Amino acid sequence: MEQAPKEKKQRILSGIQPSGTPSLGNYIGAMRNWKLLEDQYDCLYMIADLHAITVRQEPAKLRAQSIQLLALLLAIGLDPEKNVLFFQSHVPQHAQIGWLLNCYTYMGEMSRMTQFKDKSAKHADNINCGLFTYPILMAGDILLYQANLVPVGHDQTQHLEICRDIATRVNGVYGNVFTVPEGYYPKVGARVMSLQEPTRKMSKSDPDDCFISILDTPDAIRRKYRRAVTDSDAEIRFDPAAKPGVSNLLSILCALTGEPMDALVERLSGKGYGELKSAVTEATVETLSPIQARFNQVMGDKAYLESVYRTGAQRAGILAERTLAKLMKKIGFIAK
């Protein structure tokens, strides 16, 4: 009896900038879920080092952070056989398609991008053209791989929309060139907030005592939680509006232990904030310790890391070249 053809998996592309070690918020909100996707989807994870240089980078630090980020992706359990892990700069088709798509994107569209305005304010001494046009490069990243789905947070929705607009515009001129991607909205993990300003999202670009890094030592984790903002009420209850600091610690504890919020609050009822902080410290150390051990193991094996990123670039390059060649032919360039 003839077997039914295997259903083609949908493709997901996600890019991560090597601009510092990911935070516990990055891990809870996104990274820990990536392992769950590898059997259901065709996944590509790109270390977006080309995007990183819109802000001035120290060369040695950029190299170190890039390789550390690759090691972290492996440490959280991503299988390089099932996922394509690569450095963006190792696939030159990204830069090539970025230029081509520049010519199909309008100045007005770019000037409306809110992240350009935000980043310009933060880096007033370096408002470069790359900062203005990087959403076009981001669109190229996605369209090169004919990605069906792109994981997006609230701050990336505008970038996905411009990508869809560019894809639709090119398809309108030349026919079916690009897959028009959809946003991928996973079940949202706890939204982890800053330890010092719990009304703002935790960010790895904040001062050190505001966030937990995936690579923080147990002592550092203990110190940061001990200093975390709570309130003078002294009651442990989940109330993000009235008690943002306490609610943030409860959310982290829930996310790391899997214990329902009601049960957690009931268990901690009548206890002090010191016990809450101690519990969230213990859960964080327990979660991050095996990741850190695996990270140190991977970082000690340079040959393995090199084989992962070289193989990843090769696999990504084959897919990217297929799309780029198709686009260049449609536009009218002479084939090589």
CSV table of C-alpha atoms in Angstrom, one decimal:
chain,number,residue,atom,x,y,z
A,1,MET,CA,0.0,0.0,0.0
A,2,GLU,CA,1.4,3.4,-1.0
A,3,GLN,CA,2.2,5.8,1.8
A,4,ALA,CA,0.6,9.2,1.8
A,5,PRO,CA,3.2,11.9,1.0
A,6,LYS,CA,4.7,13.5,4.2
A,7,GLU,CA,3.1,16.9,4.9
A,8,LYS,CA,5.6,19.7,4.4
A,9,LYS,CA,6.3,21.5,7.7
A,10,GLN,CA,5.7,25.3,7.9
A,11,ARG,CA,8.9,27.3,8.2
A,12,ILE,CA,9.7,29.6,11.1
A,13,LEU,CA,12.6,32.1,11.1
A,14,SER,CA,13.7,34.0,14.2
A,15,GLY,CA,16.7,36.3,14.6
A,16,ILE,CA,18.5,37.2,17.8
A,17,GLN,CA,21.0,40.1,18.1
A,18,PRO,CA,24.3,39.3,19.9
A,19,SER,CA,24.0,42.4,22.0
A,20,GLY,CA,24.6,41.0,25.5
A,21,THR,CA,23.5,37.8,27.3
A,22,PRO,CA,19.8,37.1,27.1
A,23,SER,CA,17.8,37.8,30.3
A,24,LEU,CA,15.6,35.5,32.3
A,25,GLY,CA,12.7,37.4,30.6
A,26,ASN,CA,14.0,36.4,27.2
A,27,TYR,CA,14.2,32.8,28.4
A,28,ILE,CA,10.7,32.6,29.9
A,29,GLY,CA,9.0,34.6,27.2
A,30,ALA,CA,10.6,33.0,24.1
A,31,MET,CA,13.7,30.9,24.3
A,32,ARG,CA,12.5,27.9,26.4
A,33,ASN,CA,9.6,27.4,23.9
A,34,TRP,CA,11.9,27.1,20.9
A,35,LYS,CA,12.8,23.5,21.8
A,36,LEU,CA,9.1,22.6,21.6
A,37,LEU,CA,8.9,23.9,18.0
A,38,GLU,CA,11.7,21.8,16.4
A,39,ASP,CA,9.5,18.7,15.7
A,40,GLN,CA,6.5,20.6,14.5
A,41,TYR,CA,8.1,23.2,12.3
A,42,ASP,CA,11.1,23.7,10.0
A,43,CYS,CA,13.1,26.2,12.2
A,44,LEU,CA,15.9,28.6,11.4
A,45,TYR,CA,17.6,30.6,14.2
A,46,MET,CA,19.8,33.4,13.0
A,47,ILE,CA,22.3,35.3,15.1
A,48,ALA,CA,21.6,38.7,13.6
A,49,ASP,CA,25.2,40.2,13.7
A,50,LEU,CA,24.6,42.4,10.7
A,51,HIS,CA,21.7,44.1,12.6
A,52,ALA,CA,23.9,44.6,15.6
A,53,ILE,CA,26.2,47.1,13.9
A,54,THR,CA,23.5,49.8,13.6
A,55,VAL,CA,25.0,50.6,17.0
A,56,ARG,CA,28.8,50.9,17.3
A,57,GLN,CA,30.3,47.6,18.5
A,58,GLU,CA,33.6,46.8,19.9
A,59,PRO,CA,34.9,44.1,17.5
A,60,ALA,CA,36.3,41.6,20.0
A,61,LYS,CA,33.1,42.0,22.1
A,62,LEU,CA,30.9,41.4,19.1
A,63,ARG,CA,32.8,38.2,18.2
A,64,ALA,CA,32.7,37.0,21.8
A,65,GLN,CA,28.9,37.7,22.2
A,66,SER,CA,28.1,36.1,18.9
A,67,ILE,CA,29.8,32.8,19.7
A,68,GLN,CA,28.4,32.9,23.3
A,69,LEU,CA,24.9,33.3,21.9
A,70,LEU,CA,25.3,30.3,19.6
A,71,ALA,CA,26.5,28.3,22.6
A,72,LEU,CA,23.5,29.4,24.6
A,73,LEU,CA,21.1,28.3,21.8
A,74,LEU,CA,22.7,24.8,22.0
A,75,ALA,CA,22.7,24.9,25.8
A,76,ILE,CA,18.9,25.5,26.0
A,77,GLY,CA,18.6,22.3,24.0
A,78,LEU,CA,18.2,23.3,20.3
A,79,ASP,CA,19.3,20.4,18.1
A,80,PRO,CA,21.5,21.6,15.2
A,81,GLU,CA,20.3,18.6,13.2
A,82,LYS,CA,16.7,19.6,13.5
A,83,ASN,CA,17.2,23.4,13.5
A,84,VAL,CA,19.4,25.6,11.2
A,85,LEU,CA,21.6,27.7,13.5
A,86,PHE,CA,23.8,30.3,11.7
A,87,PHE,CA,25.4,33.7,11.7
A,88,GLN,CA,23.6,36.2,9.4
A,89,SER,CA,27.0,37.6,8.2
A,90,HIS,CA,28.0,34.1,7.0
A,91,VAL,CA,25.2,34.1,4.4
A,92,PRO,CA,26.0,37.0,2.0
A,93,GLN,CA,22.5,36.8,0.4
A,94,HIS,CA,21.1,38.7,3.3
A,95,ALA,CA,23.1,41.9,2.4
A,96,GLN,CA,22.3,41.3,-1.3
A,97,ILE,CA,18.6,41.0,-0.9
A,98,GLY,CA,18.7,44.0,1.5
A,99,TRP,CA,19.9,46.2,-1.4
A,100,LEU,CA,17.3,44.9,-3.8
A,101,LEU,CA,14.4,45.4,-1.4
A,102,ASN,CA,15.7,48.9,-0.6
A,103,CYS,CA,14.6,49.7,-4.2
A,104,TYR,CA,11.0,48.5,-3.5
A,105,THR,CA,10.5,50.3,-0.2
A,106,TYR,CA,9.5,54.0,0.2
A,107,MET,CA,11.1,56.6,2.4
A,108,GLY,CA,7.8,57.5,3.9
A,109,GLU,CA,7.3,53.9,5.1
A,110,MET,CA,10.7,53.9,6.8
A,111,SER,CA,10.2,57.3,8.4
A,112,ARG,CA,7.1,56.0,10.1
A,113,MET,CA,8.9,53.2,11.9
A,114,THR,CA,8.7,53.9,15.6
A,115,GLN,CA,11.8,51.9,16.5
A,116,PHE,CA,13.9,54.2,14.3
A,117,LYS,CA,12.6,57.2,16.3
A,118,ASP,CA,13.3,55.5,19.6
A,119,LYS,CA,16.8,54.3,18.6
A,120,SER,CA,17.7,57.7,17.1
A,121,ALA,CA,16.9,59.3,20.5
A,122,LYS,CA,19.1,56.8,22.3
A,123,HIS,CA,22.0,57.1,19.8
A,124,ALA,CA,21.8,60.7,18.8
A,125,ASP,CA,25.5,60.7,17.9
A,126,ASN,CA,25.2,57.8,15.4
A,127,ILE,CA,22.0,58.2,13.4
A,128,ASN,CA,23.3,56.1,10.5
A,129,CYS,CA,21.5,55.0,7.3
A,130,GLY,CA,21.5,51.4,8.6
A,131,LEU,CA,19.5,52.4,11.6
A,132,PHE,CA,17.0,53.9,9.2
A,133,THR,CA,16.8,51.0,6.7
A,134,TYR,CA,17.3,47.9,8.9
A,135,PRO,CA,13.6,46.9,8.8
A,136,ILE,CA,14.3,46.3,5.1
A,137,LEU,CA,17.2,44.0,5.9
A,138,MET,CA,14.9,42.3,8.4
A,139,ALA,CA,12.3,41.8,5.7
A,140,GLY,CA,15.0,40.3,3.5
A,141,ASP,CA,16.0,37.9,6.3
A,142,ILE,CA,12.5,36.6,6.4
A,143,LEU,CA,11.7,36.6,2.7
A,144,LEU,CA,15.0,34.9,1.7
A,145,TYR,CA,13.8,31.7,3.5
A,146,GLN,CA,10.2,31.8,2.3
A,147,ALA,CA,9.3,31.7,6.0
A,148,ASN,CA,5.6,31.1,6.7
A,149,LEU,CA,5.7,32.3,10.3
A,150,VAL,CA,7.8,34.8,12.3
A,151,PRO,CA,7.7,35.0,16.1
A,152,VAL,CA,6.8,38.6,17.0
A,153,GLY,CA,6.4,40.5,20.2
A,154,HIS,CA,4.4,43.7,20.4
A,155,ASP,CA,7.5,45.8,19.5
A,156,GLN,CA,8.1,43.9,16.3
A,157,THR,CA,4.6,44.0,14.8
A,158,GLN,CA,5.4,47.1,12.7
A,159,HIS,CA,8.4,45.3,11.2
A,160,LEU,CA,6.4,42.3,10.2
A,161,GLU,CA,3.8,44.5,8.6
A,162,ILE,CA,6.5,46.3,6.4
A,163,CYS,CA,7.9,42.9,5.5
A,164,ARG,CA,4.4,41.8,4.3
A,165,ASP,CA,3.9,45.1,2.4
A,166,ILE,CA,7.3,44.6,0.6
A,167,ALA,CA,6.5,41.0,-0.2
A,168,THR,CA,3.1,41.8,-1.6
A,169,ARG,CA,4.5,44.7,-3.6
A,170,VAL,CA,7.2,42.6,-5.2
A,171,ASN,CA,4.7,39.8,-5.9
A,172,GLY,CA,2.4,42.3,-7.5
A,173,VAL,CA,5.1,43.4,-9.9
A,174,TYR,CA,6.8,40.1,-10.7
A,175,GLY,CA,4.3,37.3,-9.8
A,176,ASN,CA,4.8,34.7,-7.1
A,177,VAL,CA,8.3,35.5,-5.7
A,178,PHE,CA,7.8,35.5,-2.0
A,179,THR,CA,5.8,33.7,0.7
A,180,VAL,CA,3.9,36.5,2.5
A,181,PRO,CA,4.7,35.6,6.2
A,182,GLU,CA,2.3,35.6,9.1
A,183,GLY,CA,3.0,36.4,12.7
A,184,TYR,CA,3.6,33.5,15.0
A,185,TYR,CA,2.1,34.2,18.4
A,186,PRO,CA,3.0,31.4,20.8
A,187,LYS,CA,1.2,30.9,24.1
A,188,VAL,CA,2.6,33.8,26.0
A,189,GLY,CA,4.8,33.0,29.0
A,190,ALA,CA,4.8,35.3,31.9
A,191,ARG,CA,5.8,38.8,30.9
A,192,VAL,CA,8.8,39.3,33.1
A,193,MET,CA,9.3,42.9,34.4
A,194,SER,CA,12.3,44.8,35.6
A,195,LEU,CA,13.3,44.0,39.2
A,196,GLN,CA,13.8,47.7,40.0
A,197,GLU,CA,11.0,49.2,37.8
A,198,PRO,CA,8.4,46.5,37.8
A,199,THR,CA,6.0,48.5,35.5
A,200,ARG,CA,8.6,48.1,32.7
A,201,LYS,CA,9.6,44.9,30.8
A,202,MET,CA,12.8,43.3,31.9
A,203,SER,CA,15.6,44.1,29.4
A,204,LYS,CA,19.2,43.0,29.0
A,205,SER,CA,20.1,46.6,28.1
A,206,ASP,CA,19.0,47.9,31.5
A,207,PRO,CA,21.3,48.5,34.5
A,208,ASP,CA,22.6,45.2,35.9
A,209,ASP,CA,20.5,45.0,39.0
A,210,CYS,CA,17.3,45.3,36.9
A,211,PHE,CA,17.5,42.0,35.2
A,212,ILE,CA,18.6,38.4,35.7
A,213,SER,CA,21.0,37.2,33.0
A,214,ILE,CA,20.8,33.5,31.9
A,215,LEU,CA,24.5,33.3,32.9
A,216,ASP,CA,24.3,35.0,36.3
A,217,THR,CA,25.9,33.1,39.2
A,218,PRO,CA,23.7,31.9,42.1
A,219,ASP,CA,25.2,34.7,44.2
A,220,ALA,CA,24.4,37.3,41.7
A,221,ILE,CA,20.8,36.0,41.3
A,222,ARG,CA,20.4,36.0,45.1
A,223,ARG,CA,21.7,39.5,45.4
A,224,LYS,CA,19.4,40.9,42.6
A,225,TYR,CA,16.3,39.3,44.0
A,226,ARG,CA,17.1,40.4,47.5
A,227,ARG,CA,17.2,44.0,46.2
A,228,ALA,CA,14.1,43.6,44.0
A,229,VAL,CA,11.5,46.3,44.5
A,230,THR,CA,8.4,45.1,46.5
A,231,ASP,CA,6.2,47.4,48.6
A,232,SER,CA,5.3,48.3,52.2
A,233,ASP,CA,2.0,46.4,52.2
A,234,ALA,CA,3.7,43.1,53.2
A,235,GLU,CA,0.9,40.9,51.8
A,236,ILE,CA,1.7,38.4,49.2
A,237,ARG,CA,-1.0,38.5,46.5
A,238,PHE,CA,-1.1,38.7,42.7
A,239,ASP,CA,-2.2,42.3,41.8
A,240,PRO,CA,-0.1,43.8,39.0
A,241,ALA,CA,-1.7,47.2,39.2
A,242,ALA,CA,-1.4,47.7,43.0
A,243,LYS,CA,1.6,45.5,43.7
A,244,PRO,CA,3.7,45.3,40.5
A,245,GLY,CA,6.9,44.2,42.2
A,246,VAL,CA,5.4,41.3,44.2
A,247,SER,CA,3.3,40.3,41.2
A,248,ASN,CA,6.4,40.2,39.0
A,249,LEU,CA,8.2,37.8,41.5
A,250,LEU,CA,5.1,35.6,41.7
A,251,SER,CA,4.8,35.5,37.8
A,252,ILE,CA,8.5,34.4,37.6
A,253,LEU,CA,8.0,31.7,40.2
A,254,CYS,CA,4.8,30.5,38.5
A,255,ALA,CA,6.6,30.3,35.1
A,256,LEU,CA,9.6,28.5,36.5
A,257,THR,CA,7.8,26.0,38.7
A,258,GLY,CA,4.6,25.4,36.7
A,259,GLU,CA,2.6,25.8,39.9
A,260,PRO,CA,-0.8,27.6,39.4
A,261,MET,CA,-0.9,31.2,40.7
A,262,ASP,CA,-3.8,30.5,43.1
A,263,ALA,CA,-2.0,27.6,44.7
A,264,LEU,CA,1.3,29.5,44.9
A,265,VAL,CA,-0.4,32.5,46.6
A,266,GLU,CA,-2.2,30.3,49.0
A,267,ARG,CA,1.0,28.5,49.9
A,268,LEU,CA,2.9,31.7,50.6
A,269,SER,CA,-0.1,33.4,52.4
A,270,GLY,CA,1.0,34.9,55.7
A,271,LYS,CA,4.7,34.7,54.9
A,272,GLY,CA,7.0,37.5,54.4
A,273,TYR,CA,8.6,38.9,51.2
A,274,GLY,CA,11.9,37.4,52.2
A,275,GLU,CA,10.4,33.9,51.8
A,276,LEU,CA,8.9,34.9,48.4
A,277,LYS,CA,12.3,36.2,47.3
A,278,SER,CA,14.0,33.0,48.6
A,279,ALA,CA,11.6,30.8,46.7
A,280,VAL,CA,12.0,32.6,43.4
A,281,THR,CA,15.8,32.6,43.8
A,282,GLU,CA,15.8,28.9,44.4
A,283,ALA,CA,13.6,28.2,41.3
A,284,THR,CA,15.7,30.5,39.1
A,285,VAL,CA,19.0,28.9,40.2
A,286,GLU,CA,17.5,25.4,39.7
A,287,THR,CA,16.3,26.3,36.2
A,288,LEU,CA,19.5,28.1,35.0
A,289,SER,CA,22.2,25.8,36.5
A,290,PRO,CA,21.9,22.9,33.9
A,291,ILE,CA,21.8,25.5,31.1
A,292,GLN,CA,24.9,27.1,32.4
A,293,ALA,CA,26.7,23.7,32.8
A,294,ARG,CA,25.8,22.8,29.2
A,295,PHE,CA,26.9,26.3,28.1
A,296,ASN,CA,30.3,25.9,29.7
A,297,GLN,CA,30.7,22.5,28.1
A,298,VAL,CA,29.8,23.7,24.6
A,299,MET,CA,32.1,26.8,25.0
A,300,GLY,CA,35.0,24.5,25.7
A,301,ASP,CA,34.5,22.7,22.4
A,302,LYS,CA,35.5,25.2,19.7
A,303,ALA,CA,35.6,22.5,17.0
A,304,TYR,CA,32.0,21.6,17.7
A,305,LEU,CA,30.8,25.2,17.7
A,306,GLU,CA,32.6,25.8,14.4
A,307,SER,CA,31.1,22.7,12.8
A,308,VAL,CA,27.6,23.9,13.9
A,309,TYR,CA,27.9,27.4,12.5
A,310,ARG,CA,29.6,26.3,9.3
A,311,THR,CA,27.0,23.6,8.6
A,312,GLY,CA,24.2,26.0,9.5
A,313,ALA,CA,25.5,28.7,7.1
A,314,GLN,CA,25.8,26.1,4.3
A,315,ARG,CA,22.2,24.9,4.9
A,316,ALA,CA,20.9,28.5,5.1
A,317,GLY,CA,22.9,29.6,2.1
A,318,ILE,CA,21.3,26.9,-0.1
A,319,LEU,CA,17.8,28.1,0.8
A,320,ALA,CA,18.8,31.8,0.5
A,321,GLU,CA,20.4,31.5,-2.9
A,322,ARG,CA,17.3,29.7,-4.3
A,323,THR,CA,15.2,32.8,-3.4
A,324,LEU,CA,17.8,35.4,-4.4
A,325,ALA,CA,18.4,33.8,-7.8
A,326,LYS,CA,14.6,33.7,-8.4
A,327,LEU,CA,14.2,37.4,-7.5
A,328,MET,CA,17.2,38.5,-9.5
A,329,LYS,CA,16.0,36.7,-12.6
A,330,LYS,CA,12.5,38.3,-12.2
A,331,ILE,CA,14.0,41.7,-11.9
A,332,GLY,CA,16.1,41.2,-15.1
A,333,PHE,CA,19.7,40.5,-14.0
A,334,ILE,CA,21.8,38.2,-16.1
A,335,ALA,CA,22.2,34.8,-14.4
A,336,LYS,CA,25.8,33.8,-13.3
